PDB file of C-alpha atoms and ligand atoms in Angstrom:
ATOM      1  CA  UNK A 525     117.788  46.174  35.673  1.00 68.00           C
ATOM      2  CA  UNK A 526     116.228  43.667  38.017  1.00 79.00           C
ATOM      3  CA  UNK A 527     114.610  45.044  41.159  1.00 86.00           C
ATOM      4  CA  UNK A 528     117.147  44.746  44.005  1.00 85.00           C
ATOM      5  CA  UNK A 529     115.061  45.391  47.116  1.00 88.00           C
ATOM      6  CA  UNK A 530     112.950  42.919  49.039  1.00 89.00           C
ATOM      7  CA  UNK A 531     109.523  42.325  47.493  1.00 93.00           C
ATOM      8  CA  UNK A 532     106.707  42.055  50.058  1.00 93.00           C
ATOM      9  CA  UNK A 533     105.406  38.498  50.351  1.00 95.00           C
ATOM     10  CA  UNK A 534     101.730  37.869  49.911  1.00 97.00           C
ATOM     11  CA  UNK A 535     100.202  35.903  52.759  1.00 96.00           C
ATOM     12  CA  UNK A 536      96.683  34.676  53.426  1.00 95.00           C
ATOM     13  CA  UNK A 537      96.067  37.786  55.542  1.00 95.00           C
ATOM     14  CA  UNK A 538      97.532  40.480  53.295  1.00 96.00           C
ATOM     15  CA  UNK A 539      96.983  39.008  49.809  1.00 97.00           C
ATOM     16  CA  UNK A 540      94.039  41.282  49.007  1.00 98.00           C
ATOM     17  CA  UNK A 541      95.944  44.381  50.155  1.00 97.00           C
ATOM     18  CA  UNK A 542      98.867  43.579  47.838  1.00 98.00           C
ATOM     19  CA  UNK A 543      96.638  42.430  44.961  1.00 98.00           C
ATOM     20  CA  UNK A 544      94.924  45.816  45.083  1.00 98.00           C
ATOM     21  CA  UNK A 545      98.271  47.616  45.407  1.00 98.00           C
ATOM     22  CA  UNK A 546      99.401  45.820  42.244  1.00 98.00           C
ATOM     23  CA  UNK A 547      96.407  47.486  40.569  1.00 98.00           C
ATOM     24  CA  UNK A 548      97.389  50.850  42.088  1.00 98.00           C
ATOM     25  CA  UNK A 549      94.581  50.981  44.616  1.00 98.00           C
ATOM     26  CA  UNK A 550      94.447  51.050  48.390  1.00 98.00           C
ATOM     27  CA  UNK A 551      92.252  48.569  50.204  1.00 98.00           C
ATOM     28  CA  UNK A 552      91.947  48.417  53.980  1.00 97.00           C
ATOM     29  CA  UNK A 553      90.830  45.620  56.226  1.00 97.00           C
ATOM     30  CA  UNK A 554      87.876  46.543  58.435  1.00 97.00           C
ATOM     31  CA  UNK A 555      86.247  44.769  61.362  1.00 97.00           C
ATOM     32  CA  UNK A 556      82.547  44.123  60.890  1.00 97.00           C
ATOM     33  CA  UNK A 557      82.053  43.650  64.638  1.00 97.00           C
ATOM     34  CA  UNK A 558      83.531  46.858  66.102  1.00 97.00           C
ATOM     35  CA  UNK A 559      83.925  48.986  62.956  1.00 96.00           C
ATOM     36  CA  UNK A 560      87.648  49.671  63.399  1.00 97.00           C
ATOM     37  CA  UNK A 561      90.158  49.357  60.598  1.00 96.00           C
ATOM     38  CA  UNK A 562      92.998  46.888  60.868  1.00 89.00           C
ATOM     39  CA  UNK A 563      96.239  47.905  59.188  1.00 92.00           C
ATOM     40  CA  UNK A 564      98.518  46.177  58.475  1.00 92.00           C
ATOM     41  CA  UNK A 565      96.029  43.401  57.764  1.00 95.00           C
ATOM     42  CA  UNK A 566      95.956  40.371  60.026  1.00 94.00           C
ATOM     43  CA  UNK A 567      93.948  37.289  60.891  1.00 95.00           C
ATOM     44  CA  UNK A 568      91.836  39.091  63.485  1.00 95.00           C
ATOM     45  CA  UNK A 569      90.891  42.582  64.647  1.00 95.00           C
ATOM     46  CA  UNK A 570      93.545  44.185  66.884  1.00 92.00           C
ATOM     47  CA  UNK A 571      90.806  46.115  68.703  1.00 94.00           C
ATOM     48  CA  UNK A 572      88.252  43.429  69.619  1.00 96.00           C
ATOM     49  CA  UNK A 573      89.797  40.146  68.469  1.00 96.00           C
ATOM     50  CA  UNK A 574      86.922  39.537  66.085  1.00 95.00           C
ATOM     51  CA  UNK A 575      87.530  37.508  62.945  1.00 95.00           C
ATOM     52  CA  UNK A 576      84.614  38.930  61.023  1.00 96.00           C
ATOM     53  CA  UNK A 577      86.732  41.106  58.721  1.00 97.00           C
ATOM     54  CA  UNK A 578      86.032  42.601  55.332  1.00 97.00           C
ATOM     55  CA  UNK A 579      87.828  44.881  52.871  1.00 98.00           C
ATOM     56  CA  UNK A 580      87.063  48.463  52.052  1.00 97.00           C
ATOM     57  CA  UNK A 581      88.336  49.980  48.807  1.00 97.00           C
ATOM     58  CA  UNK A 582      89.753  53.484  49.099  1.00 97.00           C
ATOM     59  CA  UNK A 583      90.602  53.810  45.443  1.00 97.00           C
ATOM     60  CA  UNK A 584      93.512  55.509  43.703  1.00 97.00           C
ATOM     61  CA  UNK A 585      93.219  59.008  45.114  1.00 97.00           C
ATOM     62  CA  UNK A 586      94.606  58.557  48.603  1.00 98.00           C
ATOM     63  CA  UNK A 587      95.864  61.476  50.642  1.00 98.00           C
ATOM     64  CA  UNK A 588      97.405  61.662  54.079  1.00 98.00           C
ATOM     65  CA  UNK A 589      99.384  63.902  56.382  1.00 98.00           C
ATOM     66  CA  UNK A 590     102.746  63.040  57.883  1.00 98.00           C
ATOM     67  CA  UNK A 591     102.125  62.004  61.490  1.00 98.00           C
ATOM     68  CA  UNK A 592     105.736  61.185  62.345  1.00 98.00           C
ATOM     69  CA  UNK A 593     108.947  60.373  60.517  1.00 98.00           C
ATOM     70  CA  UNK A 594     112.596  59.414  60.755  1.00 97.00           C
ATOM     71  CA  UNK A 595     115.356  59.977  58.248  1.00 97.00           C
ATOM     72  CA  UNK A 596     117.859  57.217  57.745  1.00 95.00           C
ATOM     73  CA  UNK A 597     121.321  57.814  56.321  1.00 95.00           C
ATOM     74  CA  UNK A 598     122.358  54.151  56.330  1.00 92.00           C
ATOM     75  CA  UNK A 599     121.014  51.342  54.157  1.00 86.00           C
ATOM     76  CA  UNK A 600     119.592  48.712  56.511  1.00 83.00           C
ATOM     77  CA  UNK A 601     118.873  46.327  53.659  1.00 85.00           C
ATOM     78  CA  UNK A 602     120.658  45.792  50.331  1.00 84.00           C
ATOM     79  CA  UNK A 603     119.304  47.855  47.471  1.00 85.00           C
ATOM     80  CA  UNK A 604     118.531  51.022  49.423  1.00 86.00           C
ATOM     81  CA  UNK A 605     121.977  52.635  49.138  1.00 87.00           C
ATOM     82  CA  UNK A 606     120.907  54.814  46.213  1.00 87.00           C
ATOM     83  CA  UNK A 607     117.832  56.124  48.075  1.00 89.00           C
ATOM     84  CA  UNK A 608     119.691  57.756  50.963  1.00 93.00           C
ATOM     85  CA  UNK A 609     118.791  59.757  52.879  1.00 95.00           C
ATOM     86  CA  UNK A 610     115.518  57.845  53.103  1.00 95.00           C
ATOM     87  CA  UNK A 611     112.387  59.268  54.719  1.00 97.00           C
ATOM     88  CA  UNK A 612     110.449  56.638  56.675  1.00 96.00           C
ATOM     89  CA  UNK A 613     107.150  58.010  57.923  1.00 98.00           C
ATOM     90  CA  UNK A 614     103.769  57.277  59.367  1.00 98.00           C
ATOM     91  CA  UNK A 615     101.075  58.732  57.132  1.00 98.00           C
ATOM     92  CA  UNK A 616      97.714  59.477  58.725  1.00 98.00           C
ATOM     93  CA  UNK A 617      95.015  58.870  56.124  1.00 98.00           C
ATOM     94  CA  UNK A 618      92.845  61.881  55.352  1.00 97.00           C
ATOM     95  CA  UNK A 619      89.688  59.771  54.958  1.00 96.00           C
ATOM     96  CA  UNK A 620      90.488  57.381  57.803  1.00 96.00           C
ATOM     97  CA  UNK A 621      92.605  59.188  60.432  1.00 96.00           C
ATOM     98  CA  UNK A 622      92.650  56.154  62.722  1.00 95.00           C
ATOM     99  CA  UNK A 623      94.852  54.438  60.142  1.00 97.00           C
ATOM    100  CA  UNK A 624      98.517  55.393  60.073  1.00 96.00           C
ATOM    101  CA  UNK A 625     100.514  53.672  57.376  1.00 96.00           C
ATOM    102  CA  UNK A 626     104.263  53.083  57.656  1.00 95.00           C
ATOM    103  CA  UNK A 627     105.724  54.320  54.431  1.00 95.00           C
ATOM    104  CA  UNK A 628     108.496  55.917  52.442  1.00 95.00           C
ATOM    105  CA  UNK A 629     108.183  59.474  51.234  1.00 97.00           C
ATOM    106  CA  UNK A 630     109.890  59.779  47.859  1.00 96.00           C
ATOM    107  CA  UNK A 631     110.556  62.751  45.572  1.00 96.00           C
ATOM    108  CA  UNK A 632     111.131  64.837  48.700  1.00 96.00           C
ATOM    109  CA  UNK A 633     114.381  66.184  50.120  1.00 96.00           C
ATOM    110  CA  UNK A 634     115.058  65.085  53.693  1.00 95.00           C
ATOM    111  CA  UNK A 635     115.287  68.750  54.731  1.00 95.00           C
ATOM    112  CA  UNK A 636     111.792  69.431  53.417  1.00 96.00           C
ATOM    113  CA  UNK A 637     109.722  66.801  55.232  1.00 97.00           C
ATOM    114  CA  UNK A 638     107.734  67.926  58.279  1.00 98.00           C
ATOM    115  CA  UNK A 639     104.962  66.709  60.541  1.00 98.00           C
ATOM    116  CA  UNK A 640     101.631  67.743  59.065  1.00 98.00           C
ATOM    117  CA  UNK A 641     102.922  67.720  55.490  1.00 98.00           C
ATOM    118  CA  UNK A 642     100.339  66.646  52.896  1.00 98.00           C
ATOM    119  CA  UNK A 643     101.281  63.559  50.939  1.00 98.00           C
ATOM    120  CA  UNK A 644      99.628  61.480  48.280  1.00 98.00           C
ATOM    121  CA  UNK A 645      99.877  57.763  47.605  1.00 98.00           C
ATOM    122  CA  UNK A 646     101.523  56.681  44.385  1.00 98.00           C
ATOM    123  CA  UNK A 647     102.587  53.258  43.156  1.00 97.00           C
ATOM    124  CA  UNK A 648     105.954  52.135  41.824  1.00 96.00           C
ATOM    125  CA  UNK A 649     105.846  49.242  39.384  1.00 96.00           C
ATOM    126  CA  UNK A 650     108.754  47.139  40.625  1.00 95.00           C
ATOM    127  CA  UNK A 651     108.265  43.992  38.532  1.00 94.00           C
ATOM    128  CA  UNK A 652     105.928  42.973  35.727  1.00 94.00           C
ATOM    129  CA  UNK A 653     103.112  42.180  38.132  1.00 95.00           C
ATOM    130  CA  UNK A 654     103.994  43.844  41.425  1.00 97.00           C
ATOM    131  CA  UNK A 655     103.658  47.437  42.566  1.00 97.00           C
ATOM    132  CA  UNK A 656     104.694  49.146  45.789  1.00 96.00           C
ATOM    133  CA  UNK A 657     102.719  51.914  47.466  1.00 97.00           C
ATOM    134  CA  UNK A 658     104.839  55.020  48.028  1.00 97.00           C
ATOM    135  CA  UNK A 659     104.070  58.580  49.063  1.00 98.00           C
ATOM    136  CA  UNK A 660     104.963  61.857  47.407  1.00 98.00           C
ATOM    137  CA  UNK A 661     104.444  65.417  48.633  1.00 98.00           C
ATOM    138  CA  UNK A 662     101.247  67.124  47.522  1.00 96.00           C
ATOM    139  CA  UNK A 663     102.308  70.201  45.587  1.00 84.00           C
ATOM    140  CA  UNK A 664     100.166  73.159  46.595  1.00 72.00           C
TER     141      UNK A 664
HETATM  142 ZN1   ZN B1241      86.984  44.650  65.896  1.00 72.21          ZN
END
């Protein structure tokens, strides 16, 4: 069945991020002037305004802890009705704690999510050439 949900558009600013996601890897934009990371990617650094940005590859083994979350019981966009309740979270990257990624936590019951929970990035192949980063609980 064809993928029903919105597919993130690639722009000049985020193309590398999504290209890497399609290959099941995380890449983060980093400012060469002040050293801060910029996520989501943009045309300039949100910390110093610098435009001297580069990309840092974080690979396929990406872990984080849940920094905050909400649980939604209503589909705000078409296609999400089968995913309810949906966990929408901010994941604080283990290797780069200054970066908190807005995300979905999947394969997790809404009752079981908590702040501080360990999660791991995974990728869902949604079309032939596109993949979406998602997060799943780390089983300990
Ligand atoms: Zn900067």
